Coordinates of C-alpha atoms and ligand atoms in Angstrom, one line a residue:
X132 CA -9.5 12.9 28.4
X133 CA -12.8 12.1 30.3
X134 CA -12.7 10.4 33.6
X135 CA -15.8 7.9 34.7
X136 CA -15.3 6.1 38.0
X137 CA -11.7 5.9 38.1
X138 CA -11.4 5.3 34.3
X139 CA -10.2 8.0 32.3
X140 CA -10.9 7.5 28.3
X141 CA -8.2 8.5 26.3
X142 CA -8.7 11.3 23.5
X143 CA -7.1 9.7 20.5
X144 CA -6.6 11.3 16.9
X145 CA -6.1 8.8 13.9
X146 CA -4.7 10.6 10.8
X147 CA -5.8 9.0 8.0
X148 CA -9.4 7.3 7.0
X149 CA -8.6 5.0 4.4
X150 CA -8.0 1.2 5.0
X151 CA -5.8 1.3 8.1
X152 CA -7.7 4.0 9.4
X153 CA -11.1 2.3 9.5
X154 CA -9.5 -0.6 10.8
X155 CA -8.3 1.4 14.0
X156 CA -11.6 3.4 14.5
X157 CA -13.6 -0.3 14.6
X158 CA -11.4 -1.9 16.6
X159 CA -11.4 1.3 18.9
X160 CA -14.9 1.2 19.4
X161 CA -15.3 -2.5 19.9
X162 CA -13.5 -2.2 22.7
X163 CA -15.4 0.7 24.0
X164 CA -13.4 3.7 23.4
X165 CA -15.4 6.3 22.4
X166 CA -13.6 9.7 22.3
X167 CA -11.6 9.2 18.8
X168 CA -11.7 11.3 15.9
X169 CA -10.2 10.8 12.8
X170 CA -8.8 13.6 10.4
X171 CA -9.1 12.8 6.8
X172 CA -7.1 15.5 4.0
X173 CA -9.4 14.1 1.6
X174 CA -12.8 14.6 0.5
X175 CA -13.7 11.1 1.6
X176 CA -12.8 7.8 3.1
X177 CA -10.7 4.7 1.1
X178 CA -7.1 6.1 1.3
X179 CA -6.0 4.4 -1.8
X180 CA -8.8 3.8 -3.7
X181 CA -10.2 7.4 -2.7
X182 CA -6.9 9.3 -4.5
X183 CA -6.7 6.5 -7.8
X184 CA -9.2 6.8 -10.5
X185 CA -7.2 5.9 -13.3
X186 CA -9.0 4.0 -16.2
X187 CA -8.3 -0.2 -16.0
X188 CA -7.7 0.5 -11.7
X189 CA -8.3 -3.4 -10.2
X190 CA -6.9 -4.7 -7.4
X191 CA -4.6 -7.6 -8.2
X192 CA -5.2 -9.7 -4.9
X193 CA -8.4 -11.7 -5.1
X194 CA -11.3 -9.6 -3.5
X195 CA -12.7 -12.2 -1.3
X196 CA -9.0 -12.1 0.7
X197 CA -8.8 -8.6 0.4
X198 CA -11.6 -6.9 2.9
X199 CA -11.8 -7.4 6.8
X200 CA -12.5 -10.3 7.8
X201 CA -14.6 -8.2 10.4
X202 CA -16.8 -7.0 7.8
X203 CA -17.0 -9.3 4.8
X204 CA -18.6 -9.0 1.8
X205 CA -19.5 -12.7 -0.2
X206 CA -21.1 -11.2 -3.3
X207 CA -17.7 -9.3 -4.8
X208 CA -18.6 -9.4 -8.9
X209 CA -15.5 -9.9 -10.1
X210 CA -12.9 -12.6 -8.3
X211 CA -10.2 -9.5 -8.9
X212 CA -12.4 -6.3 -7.9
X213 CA -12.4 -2.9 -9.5
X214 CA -11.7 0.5 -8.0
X215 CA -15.2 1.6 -7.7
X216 CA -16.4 -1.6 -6.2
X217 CA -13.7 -1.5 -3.5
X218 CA -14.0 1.9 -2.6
X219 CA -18.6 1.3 -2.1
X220 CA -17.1 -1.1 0.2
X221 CA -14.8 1.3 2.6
X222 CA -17.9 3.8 1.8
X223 CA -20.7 1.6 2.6
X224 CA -18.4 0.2 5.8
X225 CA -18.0 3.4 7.3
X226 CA -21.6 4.1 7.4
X227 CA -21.8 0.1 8.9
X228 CA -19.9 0.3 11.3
X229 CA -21.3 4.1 12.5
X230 CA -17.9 6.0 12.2
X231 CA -19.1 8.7 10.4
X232 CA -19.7 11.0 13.4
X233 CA -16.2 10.3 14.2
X234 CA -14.9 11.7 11.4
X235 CA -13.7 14.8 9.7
X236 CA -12.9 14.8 6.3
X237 CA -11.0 17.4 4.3
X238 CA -8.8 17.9 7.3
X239 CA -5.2 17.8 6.9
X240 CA -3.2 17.5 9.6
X241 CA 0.5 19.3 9.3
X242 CA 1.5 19.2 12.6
X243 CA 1.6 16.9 15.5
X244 CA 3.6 17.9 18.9
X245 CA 3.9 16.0 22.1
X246 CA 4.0 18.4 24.8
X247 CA 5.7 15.9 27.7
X248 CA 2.0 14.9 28.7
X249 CA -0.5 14.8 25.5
X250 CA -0.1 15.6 21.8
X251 CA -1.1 19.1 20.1
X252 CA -2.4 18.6 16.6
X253 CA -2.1 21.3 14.1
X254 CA -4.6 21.0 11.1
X255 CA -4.2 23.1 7.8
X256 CA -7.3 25.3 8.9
X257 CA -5.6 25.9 12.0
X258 CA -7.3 24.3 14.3
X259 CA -5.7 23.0 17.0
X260 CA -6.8 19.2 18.8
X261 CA -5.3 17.9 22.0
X262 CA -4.8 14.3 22.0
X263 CA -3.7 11.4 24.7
X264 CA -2.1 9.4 21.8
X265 CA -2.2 10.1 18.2
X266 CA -2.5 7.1 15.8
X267 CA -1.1 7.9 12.3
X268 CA -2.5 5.6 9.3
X269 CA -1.6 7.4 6.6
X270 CA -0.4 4.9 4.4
X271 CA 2.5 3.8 2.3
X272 CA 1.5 4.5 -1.5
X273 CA 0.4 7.5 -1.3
X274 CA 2.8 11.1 -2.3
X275 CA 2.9 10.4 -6.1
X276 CA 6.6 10.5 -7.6
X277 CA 6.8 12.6 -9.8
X278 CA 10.0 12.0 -12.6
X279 CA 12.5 14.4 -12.9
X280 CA 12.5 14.6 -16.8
X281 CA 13.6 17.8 -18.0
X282 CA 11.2 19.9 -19.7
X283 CA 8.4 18.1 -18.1
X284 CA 6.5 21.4 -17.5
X285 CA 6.7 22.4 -20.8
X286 CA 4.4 20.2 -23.5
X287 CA 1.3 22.0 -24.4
X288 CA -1.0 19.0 -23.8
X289 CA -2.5 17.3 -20.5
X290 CA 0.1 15.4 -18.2
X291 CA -1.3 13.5 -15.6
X292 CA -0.4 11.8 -12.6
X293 CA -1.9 8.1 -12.5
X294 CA -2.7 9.1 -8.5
X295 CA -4.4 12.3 -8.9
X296 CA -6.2 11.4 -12.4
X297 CA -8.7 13.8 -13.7
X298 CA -10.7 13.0 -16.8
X299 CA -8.5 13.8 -19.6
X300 CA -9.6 12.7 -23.4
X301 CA -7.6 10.1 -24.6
X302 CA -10.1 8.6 -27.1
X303 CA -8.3 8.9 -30.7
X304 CA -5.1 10.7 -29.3
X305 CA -1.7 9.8 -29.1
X306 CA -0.8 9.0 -25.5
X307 CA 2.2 8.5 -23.6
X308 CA 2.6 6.3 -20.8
X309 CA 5.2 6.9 -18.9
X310 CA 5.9 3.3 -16.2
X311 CA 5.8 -0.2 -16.4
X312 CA 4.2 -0.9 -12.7
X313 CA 1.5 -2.3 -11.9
X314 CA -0.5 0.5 -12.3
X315 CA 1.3 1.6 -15.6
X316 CA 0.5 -2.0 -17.2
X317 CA -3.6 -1.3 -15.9
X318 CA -3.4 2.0 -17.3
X319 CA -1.6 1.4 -20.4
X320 CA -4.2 -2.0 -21.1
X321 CA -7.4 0.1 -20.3
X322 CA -6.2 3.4 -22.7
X323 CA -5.1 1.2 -25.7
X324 CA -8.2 0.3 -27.5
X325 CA -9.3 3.7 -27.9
X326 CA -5.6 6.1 -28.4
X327 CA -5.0 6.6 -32.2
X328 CA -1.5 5.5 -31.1
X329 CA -0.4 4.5 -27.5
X330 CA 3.2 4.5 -26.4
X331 CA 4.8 2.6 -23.5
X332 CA 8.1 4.2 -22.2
X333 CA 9.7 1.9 -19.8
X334 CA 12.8 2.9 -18.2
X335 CA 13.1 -1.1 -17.0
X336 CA 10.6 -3.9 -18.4
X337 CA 8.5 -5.7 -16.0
X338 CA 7.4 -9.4 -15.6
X339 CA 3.7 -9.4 -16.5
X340 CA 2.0 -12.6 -15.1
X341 CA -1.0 -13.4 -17.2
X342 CA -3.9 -14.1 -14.8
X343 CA -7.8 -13.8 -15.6
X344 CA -7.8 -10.4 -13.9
X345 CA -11.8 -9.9 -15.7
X346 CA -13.0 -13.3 -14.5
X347 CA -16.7 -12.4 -12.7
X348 CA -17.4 -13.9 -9.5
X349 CA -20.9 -16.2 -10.6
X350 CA -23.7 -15.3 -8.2
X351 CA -23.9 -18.6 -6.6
X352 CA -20.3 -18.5 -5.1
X353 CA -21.7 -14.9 -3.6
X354 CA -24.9 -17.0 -2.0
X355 CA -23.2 -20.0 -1.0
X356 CA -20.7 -18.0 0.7
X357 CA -23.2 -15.8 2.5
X358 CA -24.5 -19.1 3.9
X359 CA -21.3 -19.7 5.9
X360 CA -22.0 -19.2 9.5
X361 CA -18.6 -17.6 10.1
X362 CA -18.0 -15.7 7.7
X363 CA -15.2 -13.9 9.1
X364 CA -13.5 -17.4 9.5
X365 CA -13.6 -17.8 5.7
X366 CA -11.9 -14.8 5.4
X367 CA -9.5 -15.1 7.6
X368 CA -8.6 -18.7 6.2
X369 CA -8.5 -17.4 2.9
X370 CA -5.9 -14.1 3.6
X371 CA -4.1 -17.1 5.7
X372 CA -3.4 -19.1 2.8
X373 CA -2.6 -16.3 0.6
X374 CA 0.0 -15.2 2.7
X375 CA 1.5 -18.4 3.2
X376 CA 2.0 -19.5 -0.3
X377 CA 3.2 -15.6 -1.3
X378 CA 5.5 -15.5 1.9
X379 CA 7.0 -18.6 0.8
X380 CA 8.0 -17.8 -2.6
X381 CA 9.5 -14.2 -1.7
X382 CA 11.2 -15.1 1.6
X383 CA 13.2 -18.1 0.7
X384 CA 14.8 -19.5 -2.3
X385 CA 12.9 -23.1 -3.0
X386 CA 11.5 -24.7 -5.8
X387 CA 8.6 -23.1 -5.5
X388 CA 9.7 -20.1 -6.5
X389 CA 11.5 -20.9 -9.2
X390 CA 8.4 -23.0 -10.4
X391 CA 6.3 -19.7 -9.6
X392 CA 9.1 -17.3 -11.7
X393 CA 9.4 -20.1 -14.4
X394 CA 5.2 -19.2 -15.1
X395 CA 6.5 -15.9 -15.5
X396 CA 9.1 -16.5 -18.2
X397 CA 6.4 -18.9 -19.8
X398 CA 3.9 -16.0 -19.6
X399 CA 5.9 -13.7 -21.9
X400 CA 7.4 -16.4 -24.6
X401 CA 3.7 -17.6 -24.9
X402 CA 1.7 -14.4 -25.3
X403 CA 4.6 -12.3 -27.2
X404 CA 4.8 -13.8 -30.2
X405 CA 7.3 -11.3 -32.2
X406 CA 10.5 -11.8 -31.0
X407 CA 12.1 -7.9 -31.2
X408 CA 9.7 -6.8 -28.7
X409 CA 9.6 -10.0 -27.0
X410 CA 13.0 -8.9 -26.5
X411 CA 12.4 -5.6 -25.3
X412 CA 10.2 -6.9 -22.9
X413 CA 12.0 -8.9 -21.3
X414 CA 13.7 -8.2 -17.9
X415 CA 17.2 -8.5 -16.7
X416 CA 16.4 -9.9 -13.3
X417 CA 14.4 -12.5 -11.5
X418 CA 10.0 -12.3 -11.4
X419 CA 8.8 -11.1 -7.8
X420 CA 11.9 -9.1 -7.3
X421 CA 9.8 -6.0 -7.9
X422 CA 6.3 -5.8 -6.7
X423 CA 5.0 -8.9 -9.3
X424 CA 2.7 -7.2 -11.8
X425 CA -0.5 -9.2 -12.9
X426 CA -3.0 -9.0 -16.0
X427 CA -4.9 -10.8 -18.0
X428 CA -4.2 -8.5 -21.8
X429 CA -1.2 -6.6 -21.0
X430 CA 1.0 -8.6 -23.4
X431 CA -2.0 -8.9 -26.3
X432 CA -2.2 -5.1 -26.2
X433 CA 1.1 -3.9 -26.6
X434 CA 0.7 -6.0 -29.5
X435 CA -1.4 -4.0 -31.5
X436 CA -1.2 -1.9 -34.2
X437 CA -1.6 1.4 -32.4
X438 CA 1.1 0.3 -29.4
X439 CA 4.7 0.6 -29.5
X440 CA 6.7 -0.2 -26.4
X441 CA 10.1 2.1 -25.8
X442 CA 12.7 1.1 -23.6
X443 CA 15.4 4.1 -24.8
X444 CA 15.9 6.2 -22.3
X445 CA 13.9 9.4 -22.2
X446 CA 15.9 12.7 -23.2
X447 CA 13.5 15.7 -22.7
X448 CA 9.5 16.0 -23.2
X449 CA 9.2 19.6 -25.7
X450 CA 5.9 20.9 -26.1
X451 CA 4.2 18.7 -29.0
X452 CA 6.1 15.0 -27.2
X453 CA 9.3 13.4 -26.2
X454 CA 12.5 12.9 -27.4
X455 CA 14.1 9.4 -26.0
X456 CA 18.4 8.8 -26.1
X457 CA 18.0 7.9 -29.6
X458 CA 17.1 11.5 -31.0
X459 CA 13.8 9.7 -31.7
X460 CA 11.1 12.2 -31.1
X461 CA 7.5 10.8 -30.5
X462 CA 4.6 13.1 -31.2
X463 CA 2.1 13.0 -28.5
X464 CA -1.2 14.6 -27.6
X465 CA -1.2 13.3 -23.3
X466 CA 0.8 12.3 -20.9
X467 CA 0.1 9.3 -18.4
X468 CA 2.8 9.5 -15.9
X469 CA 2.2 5.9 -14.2
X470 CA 5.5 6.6 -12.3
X471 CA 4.7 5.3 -8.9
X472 CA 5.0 7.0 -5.5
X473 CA 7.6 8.0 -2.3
X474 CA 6.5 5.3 -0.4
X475 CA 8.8 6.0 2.2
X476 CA 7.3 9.7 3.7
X477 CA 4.5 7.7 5.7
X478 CA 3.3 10.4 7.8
X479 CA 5.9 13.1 6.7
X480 CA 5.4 16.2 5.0
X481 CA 3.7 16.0 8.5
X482 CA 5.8 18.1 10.8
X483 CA 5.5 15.3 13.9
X484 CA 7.7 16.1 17.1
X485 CA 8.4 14.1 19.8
X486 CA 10.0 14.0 23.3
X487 CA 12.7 16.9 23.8
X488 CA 11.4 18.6 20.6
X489 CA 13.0 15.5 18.4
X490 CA 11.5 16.1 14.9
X491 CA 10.8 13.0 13.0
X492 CA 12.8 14.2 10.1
X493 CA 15.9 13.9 12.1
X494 CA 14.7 11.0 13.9
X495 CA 14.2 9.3 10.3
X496 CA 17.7 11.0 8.6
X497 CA 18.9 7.0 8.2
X498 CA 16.0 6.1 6.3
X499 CA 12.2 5.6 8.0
X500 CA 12.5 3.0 11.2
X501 CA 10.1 1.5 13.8
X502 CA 9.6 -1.1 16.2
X503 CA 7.5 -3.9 15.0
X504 CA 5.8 -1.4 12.1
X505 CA 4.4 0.6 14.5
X506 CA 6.2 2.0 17.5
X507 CA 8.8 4.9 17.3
X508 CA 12.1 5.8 20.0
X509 CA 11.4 9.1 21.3
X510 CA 7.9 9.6 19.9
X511 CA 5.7 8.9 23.2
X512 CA 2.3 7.6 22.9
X513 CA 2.5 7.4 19.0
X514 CA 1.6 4.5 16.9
X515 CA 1.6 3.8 13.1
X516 CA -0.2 1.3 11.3
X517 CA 0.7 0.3 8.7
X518 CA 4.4 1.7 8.8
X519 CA 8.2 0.5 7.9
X520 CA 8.6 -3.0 7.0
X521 CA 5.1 -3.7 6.8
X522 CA 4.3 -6.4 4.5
X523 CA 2.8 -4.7 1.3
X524 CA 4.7 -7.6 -0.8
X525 CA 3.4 -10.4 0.8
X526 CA 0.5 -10.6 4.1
X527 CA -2.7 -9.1 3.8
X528 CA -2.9 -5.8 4.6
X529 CA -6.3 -6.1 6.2
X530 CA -5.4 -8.7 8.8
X531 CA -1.7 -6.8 9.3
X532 CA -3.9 -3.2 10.1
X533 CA -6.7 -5.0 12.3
X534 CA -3.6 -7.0 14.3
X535 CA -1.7 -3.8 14.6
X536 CA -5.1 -2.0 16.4
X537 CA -5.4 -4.2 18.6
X538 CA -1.7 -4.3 19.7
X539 CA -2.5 0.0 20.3
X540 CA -5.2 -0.9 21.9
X541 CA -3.6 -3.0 24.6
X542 CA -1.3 0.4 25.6
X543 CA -5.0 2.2 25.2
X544 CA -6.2 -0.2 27.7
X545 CA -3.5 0.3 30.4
X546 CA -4.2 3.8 29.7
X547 CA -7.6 3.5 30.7
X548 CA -7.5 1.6 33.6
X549 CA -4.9 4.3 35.0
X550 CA -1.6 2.3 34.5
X551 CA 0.5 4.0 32.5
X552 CA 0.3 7.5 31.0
X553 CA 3.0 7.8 28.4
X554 CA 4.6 4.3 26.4
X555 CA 7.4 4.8 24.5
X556 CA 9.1 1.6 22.6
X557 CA 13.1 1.9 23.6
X558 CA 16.1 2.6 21.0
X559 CA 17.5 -1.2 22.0
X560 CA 14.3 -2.7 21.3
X561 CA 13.7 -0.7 18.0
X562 CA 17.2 -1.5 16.6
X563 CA 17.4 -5.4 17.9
X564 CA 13.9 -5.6 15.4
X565 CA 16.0 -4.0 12.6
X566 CA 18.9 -6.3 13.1
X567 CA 16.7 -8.9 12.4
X568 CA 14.6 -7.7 9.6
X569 CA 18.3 -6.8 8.0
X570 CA 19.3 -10.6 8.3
X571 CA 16.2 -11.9 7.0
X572 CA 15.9 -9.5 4.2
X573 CA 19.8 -11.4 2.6
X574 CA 17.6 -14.4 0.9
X575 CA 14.5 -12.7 0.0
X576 CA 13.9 -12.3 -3.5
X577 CA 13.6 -8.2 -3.4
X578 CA 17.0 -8.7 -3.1
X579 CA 18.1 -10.5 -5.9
X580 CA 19.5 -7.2 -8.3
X581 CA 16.3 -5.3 -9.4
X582 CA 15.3 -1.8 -8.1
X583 CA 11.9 -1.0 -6.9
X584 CA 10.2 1.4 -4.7
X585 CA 10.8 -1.5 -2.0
X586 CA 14.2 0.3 -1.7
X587 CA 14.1 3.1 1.4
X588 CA 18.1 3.8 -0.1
X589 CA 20.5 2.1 -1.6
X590 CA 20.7 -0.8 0.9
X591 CA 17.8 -0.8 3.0
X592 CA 14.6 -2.9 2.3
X593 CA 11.2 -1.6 3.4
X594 CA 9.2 -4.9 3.7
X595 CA 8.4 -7.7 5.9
X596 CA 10.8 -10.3 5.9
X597 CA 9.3 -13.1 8.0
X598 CA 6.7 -15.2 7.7
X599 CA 2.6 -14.4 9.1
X600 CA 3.5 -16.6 12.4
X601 CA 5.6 -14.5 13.9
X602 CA 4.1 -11.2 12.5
X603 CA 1.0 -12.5 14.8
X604 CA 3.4 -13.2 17.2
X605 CA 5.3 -10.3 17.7
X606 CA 2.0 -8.2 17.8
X607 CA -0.3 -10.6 19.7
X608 CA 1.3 -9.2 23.6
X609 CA 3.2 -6.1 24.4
X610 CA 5.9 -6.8 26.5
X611 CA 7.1 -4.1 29.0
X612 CA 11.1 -4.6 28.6
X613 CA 10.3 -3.4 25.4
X614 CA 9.1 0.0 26.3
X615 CA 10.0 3.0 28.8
X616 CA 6.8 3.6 30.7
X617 CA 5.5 6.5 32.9
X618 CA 3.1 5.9 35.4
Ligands
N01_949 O1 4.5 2.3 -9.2 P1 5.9 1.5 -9.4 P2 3.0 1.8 -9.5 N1 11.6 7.9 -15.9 O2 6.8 2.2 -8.4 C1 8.9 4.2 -13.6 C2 0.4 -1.0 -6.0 N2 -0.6 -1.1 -7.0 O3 2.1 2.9 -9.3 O4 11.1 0.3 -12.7 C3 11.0 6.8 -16.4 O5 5.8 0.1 -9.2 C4 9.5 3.1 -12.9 O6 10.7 2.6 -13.6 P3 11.8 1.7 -12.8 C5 1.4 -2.1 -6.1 O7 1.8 -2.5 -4.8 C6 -1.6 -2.0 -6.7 O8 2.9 1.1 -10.8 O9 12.0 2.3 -11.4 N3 10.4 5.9 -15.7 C7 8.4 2.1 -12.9 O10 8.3 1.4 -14.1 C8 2.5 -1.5 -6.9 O11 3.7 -2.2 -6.8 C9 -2.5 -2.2 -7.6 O12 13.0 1.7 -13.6 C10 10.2 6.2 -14.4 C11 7.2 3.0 -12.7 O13 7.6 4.3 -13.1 C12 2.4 -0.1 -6.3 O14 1.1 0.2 -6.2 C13 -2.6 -1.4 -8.8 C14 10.7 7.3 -13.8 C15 6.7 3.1 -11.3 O15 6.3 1.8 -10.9 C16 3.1 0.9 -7.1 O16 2.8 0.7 -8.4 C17 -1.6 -0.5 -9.0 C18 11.4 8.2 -14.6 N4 12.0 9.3 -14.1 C19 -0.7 -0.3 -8.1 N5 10.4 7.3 -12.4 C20 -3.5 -3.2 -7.3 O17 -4.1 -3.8 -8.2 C21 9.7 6.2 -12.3 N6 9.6 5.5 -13.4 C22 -3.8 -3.5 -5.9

């Protein structure tokens, strides 16, 4: 740390460049810290939309509410963005907002130790950083899963993971898609024009809500919008009512949803006109249950000629294609796995200890758990953003990150002005905010008899229960009874 006048300015490492990462590093700076770095494993900045490049990737939340409303950006050409278009804008932000000397790409971090005073960081170079406080954005959708299906390793053609996609040919070959997500309904949509024959193995159909996802933004909404003298207002208003209206159908069982899942149901019987694979398609428990998928041609181009959905169980994959329950075997040139992630590692295969040695692994043997998303018993002077329970089903991400740096930075403050030296949230505090998010979590609809990668285990939901009041509540103040501090 370097000391000015009585101040001392923290050293702080923030794992992880991509959305939640920038968001840290600008609110850091705003507020005048300047001795932060942040260590990147990958080649660049976007997190997310760095690691996917799959063919159809779109974001399915409206662009205009999803970007900071610190930095926003009217002229968006489509009203649902592509991949490329939102990654120029984490790339183009980063040079913006002058971050770049902070940060160090192609650094992997794979150990993190808190020495009773400071953290040691271990990178995969083996370098080693010291650090007052170590803030870990390393996001939630980001180890892919890959399936257990025996004899995976052994078909002769490509098999790709929808996360780490490199350019293999699909044009006139017969590709398998394995995963009816969202990303396995982009994937699938964008590949089927041009396969000789495209197959869509789903081990459990989706709801697929038809929405314009195509529709360009018209230039004039870009200009007019540019002309708002507070921009960042707009934003904000617009993430605000976003949230509300989503929060509202997940978290509690009204009319509105049901009006909201009835569109669902309508969705399918309207754009599925034969009835076998209408049947096929068609789930065994309630829309919004899993992460609600959105597209405007999903159900046109399963549809075709050259599609064929498949809902039998897979058996094996042999070296020329797979072989489903049925003794059906379906020839195939690639595979698409589309088969989601662990979204429950957050900064693990990380090796993070805390006080007394505690490894996070055993700290986290129940399933991943933190005080209000970000604070951990027994990990001193470590934050997350972004981390259990955060609301990836329902309240922007952007405002959630930006809220949650500026909750760090209040300990960063104290810090500063010579206050405190280590903060560490207490086991009471940590387990009363479970209590709660368990309670809450009874009416939600995640929990209405579906499985999804919402699921930590068997019982335990990983999302944000509550509504965006008291999200902004809970992170507006830290309070001290919360927290064992050293002076
Ligand atoms: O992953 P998923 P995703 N055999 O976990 C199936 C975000 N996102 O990458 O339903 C056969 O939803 C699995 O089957 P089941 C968004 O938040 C955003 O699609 O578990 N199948 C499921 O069908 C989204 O929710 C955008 O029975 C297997 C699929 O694979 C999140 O990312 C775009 C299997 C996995 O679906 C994750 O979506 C794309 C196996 N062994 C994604 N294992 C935006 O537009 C798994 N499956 C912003």
């Amino acid at each position: 740390m370097t000391a000015t006048a009585g101040r001392r300015d923290p050293r702080i490492v923030i794992v992880g460049a991509g959305m939640a990462g920038i968001a840290v590093a600008h609110v850091l700076k705003q507020n005048g810290f300047g001795d932060f770095t942040i260590l990147e494993k990958g080649s660049d900045v976007g997190g997310v939309w760095h690691w996917n490049r799959y063919p159809g990737l779109r974001c399915d939340v409206p662009s205009y509410g999803y970007q900071f409303a610190f930095a926003p950006k009217p002229d968006w050409s489509h009203i649902w963005a592509t991949g490329d278009e939102i990654q120029r804008y984490h790339h183009d932000l980063v040079d913006a907002l002058q971050l770049r000397s902070h940060l160090r790409l192609n650094c992997e971090v794979t150990a993190a130790e808190f020495t009773g005073s400071r953290w040691r960081i271990t990178t995969a170079d083996g370098d080693e950083i010291d650090a007052d406080f170590v803030v870990t954005a390393t996001g939630v959708l980001h180890h892919p899963a890959i399936p257990d299906i025996p004899g995976l390793d052994s078909f002769s053609g490509p098999v790709v993971h929808t996360a780490r996609w490199t350019g293999i040919e699909t044009s006139g070959k017969r590709v398998g898609v394995i995963g009816t997500g969202s990303t396995g309904v982009q994937v699938f949509s964008a590949l089927q024009p041009d396969a000789s024959h495209i197959t869509h193995f789903a081990r459990t159909p989706q709801w697929v809500m038809w929405m314009p996802m195509r529709l360009r933004q018209p230039r004039i909404v870009g200009r007019l919008l540019r002309r708002l003298p507070r921009q960042d207002k707009t934003v904000r208003l617009s993430q605000r009512v976003g949230s509300d209206y989503l929060v509202d159908l997940v978290i509690r069982p009204t009319w509105r949803r049901r009006a909201a899942q009835r569109y669902g149901w309508m969705c399918l019987r309207a754009l599925v006109r034969d009835k076998d694979l209408r049947a096929k398609l068609t789930p065994d428990y309630q829309p919004f249950c899993k992460r609600q998928v959105l597209s405007g041609d999903y159900y046109r181009r399963i549809s075709r000629p050259n599609a064929s959905f498949v809902n039998e169980p897979i058996a094996e994959i042999t070296a020329t294609g797979l072989r489903t329950t049925d003794g059906i075997h379906h020839d195939l040139d690639a595979i698409v796995l589309a088969t989601g992630f662990q979204a429950h590692n957050y900064m693990r295969p990380m090796l993070v200890r805390g006080r007394d040695g505690v490894s996070i692994n055993d700290a986290w043997a129940k399933g991943p758990r933190a005080w209000g998303m970000t604070a951990i018993p027994g990990f001193p002077n470590l934050f997350m953003v972004l981390g259990p329970n955060s609301p990836t089903g329902s309240i922007s991400l952007q405002h959630v990150a930006e809220l949650t740096a500026r909750y760090i930075t209040a300990w960063l403050n104290r810090f500063r002005d010579g206050d405190i030296s280590t903060v560490e949230v207490t086991e009471e505090a940590t387990s009363r905010f479970a209590d709660d998010v368990a309670e809450a979590m009874v009416p939600t609809v995640w929990n209405t008899g579906c499985n999804s990668w919402y699921f930590a285990d068997d019982s335990h939901i990983d999302l944000w229960p509550f509504d965006r009041k008291r999200l902004n509540r809970m992170l507006s103040q830290p309070s001290d009874d919360d927290y064992i501090l050293t002076r």
